Amino acid sequence: MQTGLMSKRTLSIGFLLIVTLAFFLRFYNLGAQSYWQDEIIMVNITTSGFSEIVDQTTQNARPPLYVVASSIWASIFGTSEVATRSLPMIFSVLATAVFFILVRDWYDEKTAIIATLFMALSTFQIHHGQNHRYYALVVLNATASTLFFFRAIKNGHWRDFILWILLGTATFYSHTYGIFLYVAQGIFFILQFTRYRSALVKGLISVGVIVVLALPGIYWRAMEIVAASGGPDAESIAPDWIPAPTIFSPILTTARFFVYNLTSDQIVTIIVGAVVFVLTFGYFLLRTGLPSWLQSVRSTLSGIPQSLRHMQPETLLALCWYIIPITLVLAVSFVAGPLYLDRYLIISAPALYILVALFLLWLSRIVPLYSSLGALLIMLVIALGMYYTEDKAEPWREVADFVASESATDDAIIISHRSVASHPSLLQAFEFYYEGDTPVCDLIESELDDAEHVESAEKCIGDVDALWYVVVDLENASITERIAEIDEFLATLPTPLTTVDEQDFNNIRVLHAEPIGDAP
């Protein structure tokens, strides 16, 4: 009896430690970076009143659940970076806690601790837990939905079915891609029908209710896709800013679910992890002996077919949860146009942490856990250090402060957009932080052959002593070519201008232009 009590106490301590770790990792540096453009769009929407929220939901098919929650949150706590990002941080921490409960329900304490450690330490989860966007909420709802889905079909209690209905609907209204979680759960039920057929009637009723509740969102999304793609006869339903995926995209997604920013710097992480693994595994081999280890390998490998035949239904559900949304979105992207983004598929990330934890525990028959898990955790910790110290993509606060300090009231400022797709979000991002008096215009580079747009830009710039123009390079485009095209345009103005200076703020360039006759 005492042993059981100690086991529960140890489990509770482990749970609290991991959730506390998740909290601190997500709270650390929460307001250090300025908003990026999509966060500023969210701030503007949630502070624009109820009618704007309704318009964004019904006309732009923006998932309403987070928008409504953040609007209420901002009305209480304000719109500073720390205030607004505290909401997704809380959702992310709650998702970690619910995930622990799910894995503990499905397996045991050890699996729960390992899998939840992955979720707590993942810079992908931390990033979206510090991002004033939908993604932390959809992870929370997707995890809770899957928890009660499995409880419902396993136990047959109406309470669990009702919770599944509510959380399943909430997942869809947290992000449209939540619909792919429904598909994964449905395919799992079909595969396991003989085991859970007693839940069929209640399950069908629940699915019917979810579909009815989701119909408004499905309609809004369908109308938005038709409008955005140029009509029913358009060749693609995808936005033009999403890059086309390849068959290797799921491999990168798998890696990014652990490490948010996959750059060449991560080679250090891989090398350190590999060294730790080789040293610890070498020590294990010396102690065990090669002949004994090879015998264990043969025994373990020979048992794989039997293990697959007797796979737990929970493991099959985790496989469906991970594989099906990614596969479906990839397939749709190849057929209808690019719709594949890692952050859109975040609903599948928790399943990956379960599968990796299970694999490491299975592998521990031949590779000690302190080698495999130790190396992976060290890699995640190193990636954490890089995440907190690397420059973020869009330092709009620094850009706006620099331009405000350098420009004069009789100058002009241009925010240059590569295409209509980035307009007006970049202008909103700059104006959110800009507190100067210099007039701010926008220039759409893809529209420089449009006389009306050129005339509007010329009128805005006017006869100035200096021009400051901001160019954002987030699409791996040739920034040199873009600046050259803008310079050509500036040279055709009534008062021709030329670039004389340039400041680089990570992915944002601020260029200073003066009349050609005055340029040094």
Short mmCIF file of C-alpha atoms in Angstrom, two decimals:
data_model
loop_
_atom_site.label_atom_id
_atom_site.label_comp_id
_atom_site.label_asym_id
_atom_site.label_seq_id
_atom_site.Cartn_x
_atom_site.Cartn_y
_atom_site.Cartn_z
CA MET A 1 0.00 0.00 0.00
CA GLN A 2 2.82 2.34 0.87
CA THR A 3 4.54 1.50 -2.43
CA GLY A 4 1.45 2.51 -4.38
CA LEU A 5 1.22 5.74 -2.41
CA MET A 6 4.84 6.55 -3.14
CA SER A 7 4.31 5.74 -6.80
CA LYS A 8 1.39 8.19 -7.02
CA ARG A 9 3.37 10.80 -5.13
CA THR A 10 6.34 10.37 -7.46
CA LEU A 11 4.04 10.59 -10.48
CA SER A 12 2.45 13.78 -9.15
CA ILE A 13 5.85 15.34 -8.56
CA GLY A 14 7.00 14.38 -12.06
CA PHE A 15 3.82 15.83 -13.56
CA LEU A 16 4.19 19.10 -11.67
CA LEU A 17 7.88 19.41 -12.55
CA ILE A 18 7.26 18.94 -16.27
CA VAL A 19 4.31 21.35 -16.35
CA THR A 20 6.33 23.89 -14.36
CA LEU A 21 9.21 23.46 -16.81
CA ALA A 22 6.82 24.01 -19.72
CA PHE A 23 5.54 27.18 -18.06
CA PHE A 24 8.97 28.73 -17.49
CA LEU A 25 10.23 27.84 -20.98
CA ARG A 26 7.20 29.54 -22.51
CA PHE A 27 7.17 32.52 -20.17
CA TYR A 28 10.89 33.26 -20.60
CA ASN A 29 11.49 36.18 -23.02
CA LEU A 30 7.76 36.32 -23.72
CA GLY A 31 7.76 40.03 -24.53
CA ALA A 32 11.38 40.45 -25.60
CA GLN A 33 10.64 40.34 -29.32
CA SER A 34 8.31 42.69 -31.14
CA TYR A 35 5.18 41.37 -32.78
CA TRP A 36 5.51 39.95 -36.27
CA GLN A 37 3.00 40.95 -38.93
CA ASP A 38 0.46 38.15 -38.33
CA GLU A 39 0.39 38.88 -34.60
CA ILE A 40 -0.27 42.54 -35.32
CA ILE A 41 -3.15 41.57 -37.59
CA MET A 42 -4.54 39.54 -34.70
CA VAL A 43 -4.15 42.46 -32.28
CA ASN A 44 -5.91 44.80 -34.71
CA ILE A 45 -8.78 42.37 -35.23
CA THR A 46 -9.33 41.61 -31.57
CA THR A 47 -9.38 45.31 -30.65
CA SER A 48 -11.65 46.42 -33.52
CA GLY A 49 -14.94 45.45 -31.96
CA PHE A 50 -17.52 42.72 -32.33
CA SER A 51 -18.54 43.59 -35.91
CA GLU A 52 -14.96 43.20 -37.16
CA ILE A 53 -14.65 39.82 -35.46
CA VAL A 54 -17.89 38.70 -37.14
CA ASP A 55 -16.64 39.94 -40.53
CA GLN A 56 -13.31 38.17 -40.12
CA THR A 57 -15.09 34.94 -39.20
CA THR A 58 -17.79 34.96 -41.87
CA GLN A 59 -15.97 36.66 -44.76
CA ASN A 60 -12.32 35.69 -44.24
CA ALA A 61 -13.02 32.32 -42.56
CA ARG A 62 -10.72 33.22 -39.70
CA PRO A 63 -11.04 30.56 -36.94
CA PRO A 64 -13.24 32.36 -34.40
CA LEU A 65 -12.44 30.61 -31.12
CA TYR A 66 -9.03 32.17 -30.55
CA VAL A 67 -10.15 35.53 -31.93
CA VAL A 68 -13.02 35.74 -29.45
CA ALA A 69 -10.89 34.50 -26.55
CA SER A 70 -8.08 36.94 -27.32
CA SER A 71 -10.54 39.82 -27.71
CA ILE A 72 -11.88 39.19 -24.21
CA TRP A 73 -8.34 38.71 -22.90
CA ALA A 74 -7.07 41.96 -24.46
CA SER A 75 -10.01 43.92 -23.04
CA ILE A 76 -8.89 42.84 -19.57
CA PHE A 77 -5.08 42.73 -19.80
CA GLY A 78 -4.25 45.07 -22.70
CA THR A 79 -2.35 44.61 -25.95
CA SER A 80 1.29 44.60 -24.91
CA GLU A 81 3.38 41.69 -26.17
CA VAL A 82 3.45 40.06 -22.74
CA ALA A 83 -0.28 40.56 -22.19
CA THR A 84 -1.51 39.07 -25.46
CA ARG A 85 1.09 36.29 -25.64
CA SER A 86 0.21 35.19 -22.12
CA LEU A 87 -2.99 33.69 -23.51
CA PRO A 88 -1.35 31.23 -25.95
CA MET A 89 1.30 30.55 -23.30
CA ILE A 90 -1.44 29.39 -20.91
CA PHE A 91 -3.01 27.28 -23.66
CA SER A 92 0.36 25.68 -24.40
CA VAL A 93 1.01 24.85 -20.75
CA LEU A 94 -2.50 23.40 -20.41
CA ALA A 95 -1.91 21.35 -23.56
CA THR A 96 1.23 19.91 -21.96
CA ALA A 97 -0.74 18.95 -18.85
CA VAL A 98 -3.59 17.36 -20.83
CA PHE A 99 -1.05 15.52 -22.98
CA PHE A 100 0.54 13.99 -19.87
CA ILE A 101 -2.89 12.75 -18.75
CA LEU A 102 -3.58 11.28 -22.19
CA VAL A 103 -0.30 9.36 -22.39
CA ARG A 104 -0.66 8.19 -18.78
CA ASP A 105 -4.17 6.95 -19.63
CA TRP A 106 -2.93 5.09 -22.69
CA TYR A 107 0.33 3.65 -21.37
CA ASP A 108 2.21 4.20 -18.11
CA GLU A 109 4.08 6.78 -16.05
CA LYS A 110 7.43 6.31 -17.79
CA THR A 111 5.97 6.78 -21.27
CA ALA A 112 3.99 9.80 -20.09
CA ILE A 113 7.05 11.46 -18.59
CA ILE A 114 9.23 10.89 -21.66
CA ALA A 115 6.62 11.98 -24.22
CA THR A 116 5.60 15.04 -22.20
CA LEU A 117 9.25 16.04 -21.77
CA PHE A 118 9.49 16.16 -25.56
CA MET A 119 6.44 18.40 -25.72
CA ALA A 120 7.70 20.66 -22.93
CA LEU A 121 11.18 21.05 -24.49
CA SER A 122 10.12 21.32 -28.14
CA THR A 123 11.04 24.76 -29.49
CA PHE A 124 8.25 24.27 -32.03
CA GLN A 125 5.71 24.10 -29.20
CA ILE A 126 7.46 26.88 -27.27
CA HIS A 127 7.45 29.18 -30.30
CA HIS A 128 3.73 28.74 -30.88
CA GLY A 129 3.12 29.03 -27.15
CA GLN A 130 4.74 32.48 -27.37
CA ASN A 131 2.92 33.47 -30.55
CA HIS A 132 -0.30 35.51 -30.46
CA ARG A 133 -1.97 33.16 -32.92
CA TYR A 134 -4.25 30.12 -33.00
CA TYR A 135 -1.78 27.28 -32.75
CA ALA A 136 -1.39 26.71 -29.00
CA LEU A 137 -5.17 26.59 -28.65
CA VAL A 138 -5.59 24.07 -31.45
CA VAL A 139 -2.96 21.80 -29.83
CA LEU A 140 -4.86 21.97 -26.54
CA ASN A 141 -8.21 21.19 -28.16
CA ALA A 142 -6.82 18.47 -30.44
CA THR A 143 -5.13 16.71 -27.53
CA ALA A 144 -8.19 16.93 -25.28
CA SER A 145 -10.46 15.86 -28.15
CA THR A 146 -8.36 12.75 -28.77
CA LEU A 147 -8.28 11.96 -25.06
CA PHE A 148 -12.07 11.94 -24.78
CA PHE A 149 -12.59 10.33 -28.19
CA PHE A 150 -10.70 7.25 -27.07
CA ARG A 151 -12.31 7.23 -23.64
CA ALA A 152 -15.73 7.47 -25.29
CA ILE A 153 -15.36 4.55 -27.69
CA LYS A 154 -13.56 2.48 -25.05
CA ASN A 155 -15.94 3.01 -22.13
CA GLY A 156 -19.13 4.01 -23.93
CA HIS A 157 -20.07 6.74 -21.43
CA TRP A 158 -22.23 9.58 -22.76
CA ARG A 159 -20.22 12.03 -20.65
CA ASP A 160 -17.09 11.25 -22.70
CA PHE A 161 -19.00 11.44 -25.99
CA ILE A 162 -20.37 14.87 -25.05
CA LEU A 163 -16.90 16.11 -24.13
CA TRP A 164 -15.58 14.72 -27.41
CA ILE A 165 -18.32 16.56 -29.33
CA LEU A 166 -17.52 19.85 -27.61
CA LEU A 167 -13.74 19.52 -27.92
CA GLY A 168 -13.89 18.16 -31.46
CA THR A 169 -15.97 21.13 -32.53
CA ALA A 170 -13.64 23.46 -30.64
CA THR A 171 -10.67 21.96 -32.50
CA PHE A 172 -12.23 22.81 -35.86
CA TYR A 173 -13.10 26.35 -34.76
CA SER A 174 -9.56 26.76 -33.43
CA HIS A 175 -8.14 26.01 -36.87
CA THR A 176 -9.73 24.68 -40.04
CA TYR A 177 -7.16 21.88 -40.28
CA GLY A 178 -8.78 20.39 -37.20
CA ILE A 179 -11.07 18.65 -39.70
CA PHE A 180 -8.19 16.31 -40.54
CA LEU A 181 -8.17 15.12 -36.94
CA TYR A 182 -11.79 14.00 -37.40
CA VAL A 183 -10.68 11.97 -40.41
CA ALA A 184 -7.83 10.37 -38.46
CA GLN A 185 -10.18 9.41 -35.63
CA GLY A 186 -12.73 8.05 -38.09
CA ILE A 187 -10.18 5.89 -39.90
CA PHE A 188 -8.95 4.54 -36.56
CA PHE A 189 -12.52 3.59 -35.58
CA ILE A 190 -13.03 1.79 -38.90
CA LEU A 191 -9.77 -0.13 -38.46
CA GLN A 192 -10.77 -1.10 -34.92
CA PHE A 193 -14.48 -1.56 -35.57
CA THR A 194 -14.69 -5.12 -34.24
CA ARG A 195 -13.15 -4.01 -30.96
CA TYR A 196 -15.31 -0.90 -30.46
CA ARG A 197 -18.49 -1.72 -32.41
CA SER A 198 -20.57 -1.28 -29.24
CA ALA A 199 -19.82 2.46 -29.51
CA LEU A 200 -21.12 2.69 -33.10
CA VAL A 201 -24.55 4.24 -32.41
CA LYS A 202 -23.30 6.80 -29.90
CA GLY A 203 -20.34 7.50 -32.18
CA LEU A 204 -22.54 8.15 -35.22
CA ILE A 205 -24.79 10.45 -33.21
CA SER A 206 -21.72 12.32 -31.96
CA VAL A 207 -20.26 12.65 -35.45
CA GLY A 208 -23.59 13.95 -36.72
CA VAL A 209 -23.70 16.61 -34.01
CA ILE A 210 -20.09 17.63 -34.71
CA VAL A 211 -20.81 17.96 -38.45
CA VAL A 212 -23.91 20.09 -37.80
CA LEU A 213 -21.96 22.33 -35.41
CA ALA A 214 -19.10 22.63 -37.90
CA LEU A 215 -21.30 23.41 -40.93
CA PRO A 216 -21.16 27.22 -40.56
CA GLY A 217 -17.36 27.12 -40.41
CA ILE A 218 -17.19 24.77 -43.40
CA TYR A 219 -19.44 27.09 -45.40
CA TRP A 220 -17.42 30.21 -44.48
CA ARG A 221 -14.20 28.45 -45.37
CA ALA A 222 -15.52 27.22 -48.71
CA MET A 223 -16.69 30.72 -49.65
CA GLU A 224 -13.35 32.21 -48.63
CA ILE A 225 -11.44 29.66 -50.72
CA VAL A 226 -13.58 30.38 -53.78
CA ALA A 227 -13.14 34.14 -53.35
CA ALA A 228 -9.39 33.96 -52.68
CA SER A 229 -8.69 31.61 -55.59
CA GLY A 230 -10.51 33.75 -58.13
CA GLY A 231 -13.71 31.75 -58.43
CA PRO A 232 -14.88 28.17 -58.90
CA ASP A 233 -12.89 27.75 -62.14
CA ALA A 234 -9.54 28.77 -60.65
CA GLU A 235 -6.61 26.40 -61.14
CA SER A 236 -5.59 26.52 -57.48
CA ILE A 237 -7.48 27.00 -54.22
CA ALA A 238 -4.26 27.83 -52.36
CA PRO A 239 -2.92 31.25 -51.35
CA ASP A 240 -0.01 32.32 -53.55
CA TRP A 241 2.34 32.83 -50.58
CA ILE A 242 2.45 29.19 -49.44
CA PRO A 243 5.45 27.37 -50.98
CA ALA A 244 4.85 24.13 -52.83
CA PRO A 245 5.68 21.07 -50.69
CA THR A 246 7.70 18.07 -51.85
CA ILE A 247 7.51 14.40 -50.95
CA PHE A 248 10.26 15.13 -48.41
CA SER A 249 8.26 17.81 -46.60
CA PRO A 250 6.91 15.37 -43.95
CA ILE A 251 10.50 14.52 -42.99
CA LEU A 252 11.25 18.19 -42.35
CA THR A 253 7.95 18.55 -40.52
CA THR A 254 8.89 15.66 -38.24
CA ALA A 255 12.18 17.36 -37.38
CA ARG A 256 10.54 20.77 -36.91
CA PHE A 257 8.01 19.35 -34.47
CA PHE A 258 11.03 19.02 -32.17
CA VAL A 259 13.23 21.92 -33.35
CA TYR A 260 11.44 25.01 -34.66
CA ASN A 261 14.20 26.62 -36.71
CA LEU A 262 16.16 24.13 -38.80
CA THR A 263 19.26 26.07 -39.83
CA SER A 264 22.84 25.11 -40.58
CA ASP A 265 23.68 26.04 -36.98
CA GLN A 266 21.79 22.94 -35.84
CA ILE A 267 24.68 20.81 -37.09
CA VAL A 268 26.31 21.58 -33.75
CA THR A 269 23.28 20.11 -32.00
CA ILE A 270 23.48 16.94 -34.09
CA ILE A 271 27.22 16.53 -33.53
CA VAL A 272 26.94 16.93 -29.76
CA GLY A 273 24.02 14.50 -29.63
CA ALA A 274 25.91 11.98 -31.74
CA VAL A 275 29.01 12.24 -29.53
CA VAL A 276 26.95 11.73 -26.37
CA PHE A 277 25.24 8.72 -27.91
CA VAL A 278 28.47 7.11 -29.13
CA LEU A 279 30.24 7.55 -25.79
CA THR A 280 27.36 6.27 -23.66
CA PHE A 281 26.52 3.42 -26.00
CA GLY A 282 30.19 2.47 -26.23
CA TYR A 283 30.32 2.29 -22.43
CA PHE A 284 27.22 0.09 -22.47
CA LEU A 285 28.77 -2.27 -25.05
CA LEU A 286 31.95 -2.59 -23.01
CA ARG A 287 29.92 -3.61 -19.99
CA THR A 288 27.55 -5.92 -21.84
CA GLY A 289 29.91 -7.50 -24.32
CA LEU A 290 29.39 -7.62 -28.07
CA PRO A 291 28.25 -11.29 -28.32
CA SER A 292 25.60 -10.81 -25.65
CA TRP A 293 24.40 -7.59 -27.27
CA LEU A 294 24.14 -9.20 -30.73
CA GLN A 295 22.05 -11.97 -29.24
CA SER A 296 19.71 -9.35 -27.75
CA VAL A 297 19.48 -7.65 -31.14
CA ARG A 298 18.50 -10.90 -32.88
CA SER A 299 15.91 -11.65 -30.23
CA THR A 300 14.45 -8.15 -30.41
CA LEU A 301 14.27 -8.07 -34.20
CA SER A 302 12.68 -11.50 -34.39
CA GLY A 303 9.92 -10.28 -32.09
CA ILE A 304 8.91 -7.35 -34.32
CA PRO A 305 6.23 -9.23 -36.33
CA GLN A 306 4.54 -10.40 -33.14
CA SER A 307 4.73 -6.89 -31.66
CA LEU A 308 3.05 -5.47 -34.76
CA ARG A 309 0.31 -8.11 -34.66
CA HIS A 310 -0.41 -7.29 -31.03
CA MET A 311 -0.10 -3.52 -31.35
CA GLN A 312 -2.07 -1.63 -28.72
CA PRO A 313 -5.07 0.24 -30.15
CA GLU A 314 -3.68 3.38 -28.51
CA THR A 315 -0.53 3.07 -30.61
CA LEU A 316 -2.58 2.63 -33.79
CA LEU A 317 -4.55 5.75 -32.86
CA ALA A 318 -1.29 7.66 -32.36
CA LEU A 319 -0.13 6.52 -35.81
CA CYS A 320 -3.41 7.65 -37.39
CA TRP A 321 -3.23 10.94 -35.48
CA TYR A 322 0.25 11.62 -36.82
CA ILE A 323 0.24 10.18 -40.34
CA ILE A 324 -3.23 10.88 -41.70
CA PRO A 325 -3.46 14.70 -41.33
CA ILE A 326 0.02 15.15 -42.80
CA THR A 327 -0.63 12.73 -45.66
CA LEU A 328 -4.01 14.23 -46.54
CA VAL A 329 -2.76 17.82 -46.56
CA LEU A 330 0.24 16.80 -48.67
CA ALA A 331 -2.01 14.99 -51.15
CA VAL A 332 -4.42 17.93 -51.39
CA SER A 333 -1.45 20.27 -51.91
CA PHE A 334 -0.28 18.24 -54.91
CA VAL A 335 -3.77 18.22 -56.44
CA ALA A 336 -5.32 21.59 -55.58
CA GLY A 337 -2.35 23.83 -54.80
CA PRO A 338 0.02 24.34 -51.85
CA LEU A 339 -1.74 24.13 -48.48
CA TYR A 340 1.08 22.46 -46.54
CA LEU A 341 2.62 24.42 -43.68
CA ASP A 342 4.23 22.93 -40.57
CA ARG A 343 2.32 25.19 -38.22
CA TYR A 344 -1.01 24.23 -39.81
CA LEU A 345 -0.20 20.58 -39.02
CA ILE A 346 0.65 21.19 -35.38
CA ILE A 347 -2.40 19.07 -34.45
CA SER A 348 -0.26 16.01 -35.30
CA ALA A 349 2.78 16.97 -33.22
CA PRO A 350 1.64 15.39 -29.90
CA ALA A 351 1.24 12.03 -31.64
CA LEU A 352 4.86 12.20 -32.79
CA TYR A 353 6.08 12.68 -29.22
CA ILE A 354 4.15 9.55 -28.19
CA LEU A 355 5.54 7.50 -31.06
CA VAL A 356 9.13 8.56 -30.41
CA ALA A 357 8.78 7.81 -26.69
CA LEU A 358 7.39 4.35 -27.50
CA PHE A 359 10.19 3.70 -29.97
CA LEU A 360 12.89 4.65 -27.46
CA LEU A 361 11.33 2.42 -24.82
CA TRP A 362 11.16 -0.47 -27.29
CA LEU A 363 14.73 0.24 -28.38
CA SER A 364 15.88 0.14 -24.74
CA ARG A 365 15.98 -3.66 -25.08
CA ILE A 366 19.17 -3.22 -27.10
CA VAL A 367 20.13 0.45 -26.59
CA PRO A 368 20.06 1.83 -23.04
CA LEU A 369 17.63 4.65 -22.44
CA TYR A 370 20.37 6.86 -21.03
CA SER A 371 22.06 6.72 -24.46
CA SER A 372 19.11 7.29 -26.79
CA LEU A 373 16.95 9.51 -24.59
CA GLY A 374 19.95 11.27 -23.07
CA ALA A 375 21.34 12.21 -26.48
CA LEU A 376 17.95 13.44 -27.70
CA LEU A 377 17.29 15.52 -24.59
CA ILE A 378 20.74 17.11 -24.81
CA MET A 379 20.03 18.02 -28.43
CA LEU A 380 16.71 19.59 -27.43
CA VAL A 381 18.38 21.61 -24.67
CA ILE A 382 21.04 22.91 -27.08
CA ALA A 383 18.30 23.81 -29.57
CA LEU A 384 16.57 25.69 -26.74
CA GLY A 385 19.66 27.82 -26.19
CA MET A 386 19.83 28.64 -29.88
CA TYR A 387 16.12 29.45 -29.98
CA TYR A 388 16.33 32.02 -27.19
CA THR A 389 19.44 33.74 -28.59
CA GLU A 390 18.72 33.80 -32.33
CA ASP A 391 17.36 36.87 -34.07
CA LYS A 392 13.65 36.68 -34.74
CA ALA A 393 12.27 37.20 -38.23
CA GLU A 394 10.59 40.61 -37.97
CA PRO A 395 11.95 43.16 -35.47
CA TRP A 396 9.32 45.80 -36.30
CA ARG A 397 9.76 47.69 -33.04
CA GLU A 398 13.46 48.28 -33.75
CA VAL A 399 12.76 49.23 -37.37
CA ALA A 400 10.06 51.75 -36.43
CA ASP A 401 12.20 53.27 -33.67
CA PHE A 402 15.16 53.66 -36.05
CA VAL A 403 13.10 55.33 -38.78
CA ALA A 404 11.39 57.63 -36.26
CA SER A 405 14.75 58.75 -34.87
CA GLU A 406 16.37 59.33 -38.28
CA SER A 407 13.57 60.81 -40.39
CA ALA A 408 12.31 64.39 -40.49
CA THR A 409 8.72 65.57 -40.84
CA ASP A 410 9.32 66.75 -44.42
CA ASP A 411 10.71 63.34 -45.45
CA ALA A 412 8.59 60.41 -46.61
CA ILE A 413 8.46 56.75 -45.63
CA ILE A 414 7.54 53.87 -47.94
CA ILE A 415 6.73 50.35 -46.86
CA SER A 416 7.51 48.22 -49.89
CA HIS A 417 5.42 45.09 -50.51
CA ARG A 418 6.63 42.39 -52.87
CA SER A 419 3.09 41.61 -53.99
CA VAL A 420 -0.56 42.24 -53.19
CA ALA A 421 -0.47 39.16 -50.91
CA SER A 422 1.71 40.97 -48.37
CA HIS A 423 -0.40 44.13 -48.48
CA PRO A 424 -1.49 45.69 -46.14
CA SER A 425 -0.07 43.50 -43.35
CA LEU A 426 3.46 44.93 -43.60
CA LEU A 427 2.14 48.49 -43.48
CA GLN A 428 0.07 47.61 -40.40
CA ALA A 429 3.12 46.05 -38.76
CA PHE A 430 5.22 49.19 -39.22
CA GLU A 431 2.47 51.62 -38.21
CA PHE A 432 1.73 49.61 -35.06
CA TYR A 433 5.10 50.66 -33.61
CA TYR A 434 5.81 53.88 -35.51
CA GLU A 435 5.30 57.03 -33.43
CA GLY A 436 6.87 59.64 -35.72
CA ASP A 437 5.22 62.39 -37.76
CA THR A 438 6.67 61.57 -41.17
CA PRO A 439 4.03 60.51 -43.74
CA VAL A 440 3.95 56.76 -44.40
CA CYS A 441 3.04 55.33 -47.83
CA ASP A 442 3.05 51.85 -49.29
CA LEU A 443 4.45 50.56 -52.55
CA ILE A 444 3.47 47.24 -54.15
CA GLU A 445 6.39 46.15 -56.31
CA SER A 446 4.33 43.81 -58.48
CA GLU A 447 2.06 46.77 -59.37
CA LEU A 448 4.79 49.13 -60.62
CA ASP A 449 3.47 48.69 -64.16
CA ASP A 450 0.05 49.91 -63.04
CA ALA A 451 -0.27 53.63 -63.79
CA GLU A 452 -2.84 54.27 -61.07
CA HIS A 453 -0.69 52.67 -58.37
CA VAL A 454 2.44 54.51 -59.55
CA GLU A 455 0.58 57.83 -59.55
CA SER A 456 -0.65 57.19 -56.01
CA ALA A 457 2.89 56.38 -54.83
CA GLU A 458 4.35 59.46 -56.54
CA LYS A 459 1.72 61.69 -54.94
CA CYS A 460 2.45 60.23 -51.51
CA ILE A 461 6.22 60.69 -51.85
CA GLY A 462 5.97 64.21 -53.27
CA ASP A 463 8.94 66.58 -53.40
CA VAL A 464 10.92 65.35 -50.39
CA ASP A 465 14.42 65.97 -49.11
CA ALA A 466 14.81 62.33 -48.09
CA LEU A 467 12.96 59.05 -48.45
CA TRP A 468 13.10 56.06 -46.12
CA TYR A 469 11.88 52.82 -47.59
CA VAL A 470 11.45 49.52 -45.80
CA VAL A 471 11.85 46.24 -47.65
CA VAL A 472 10.95 42.91 -46.06
CA ASP A 473 12.59 39.76 -47.40
CA LEU A 474 10.79 36.74 -45.92
CA GLU A 475 10.38 34.71 -49.11
CA ASN A 476 14.03 33.92 -49.90
CA ALA A 477 13.68 36.27 -52.85
CA SER A 478 16.61 38.18 -54.30
CA ILE A 479 16.69 41.28 -52.14
CA THR A 480 19.33 42.83 -54.41
CA GLU A 481 17.07 42.58 -57.46
CA ARG A 482 14.11 43.96 -55.54
CA ILE A 483 16.07 46.98 -54.31
CA ALA A 484 17.37 47.58 -57.85
CA GLU A 485 13.78 47.62 -59.18
CA ILE A 486 12.74 50.08 -56.49
CA ASP A 487 15.75 52.28 -57.28
CA GLU A 488 14.70 52.31 -60.94
CA PHE A 489 11.26 53.50 -59.89
CA LEU A 490 12.69 56.19 -57.59
CA ALA A 491 14.84 57.49 -60.44
CA THR A 492 11.70 58.14 -62.52
CA LEU A 493 10.02 60.37 -59.91
CA PRO A 494 9.51 64.09 -60.64
CA THR A 495 12.30 64.63 -58.11
CA PRO A 496 14.55 61.62 -58.87
CA LEU A 497 15.93 59.81 -55.84
CA THR A 498 18.78 57.38 -55.30
CA THR A 499 19.70 55.14 -52.37
CA VAL A 500 22.59 56.42 -50.28
CA ASP A 501 22.51 54.24 -47.17
CA GLU A 502 21.15 50.92 -45.93
CA GLN A 503 20.49 49.37 -42.51
CA ASP A 504 19.87 45.65 -42.06
CA PHE A 505 17.46 44.47 -39.35
CA ASN A 506 17.65 40.72 -39.89
CA ASN A 507 15.00 40.14 -42.61
CA ILE A 508 14.02 43.80 -42.86
CA ARG A 509 16.08 46.39 -44.75
CA VAL A 510 15.72 50.12 -44.16
CA LEU A 511 17.11 52.18 -47.04
CA HIS A 512 17.71 55.94 -47.15
CA ALA A 513 17.28 57.74 -50.49
CA GLU A 514 18.01 61.38 -51.38
CA PRO A 515 17.54 63.52 -54.50
CA ILE A 516 20.13 62.52 -57.08
CA GLY A 517 21.70 65.96 -57.18
CA ASP A 518 22.12 66.00 -53.38
CA ALA A 519 23.47 62.46 -53.03
CA PRO A 520 27.11 62.22 -51.96
#
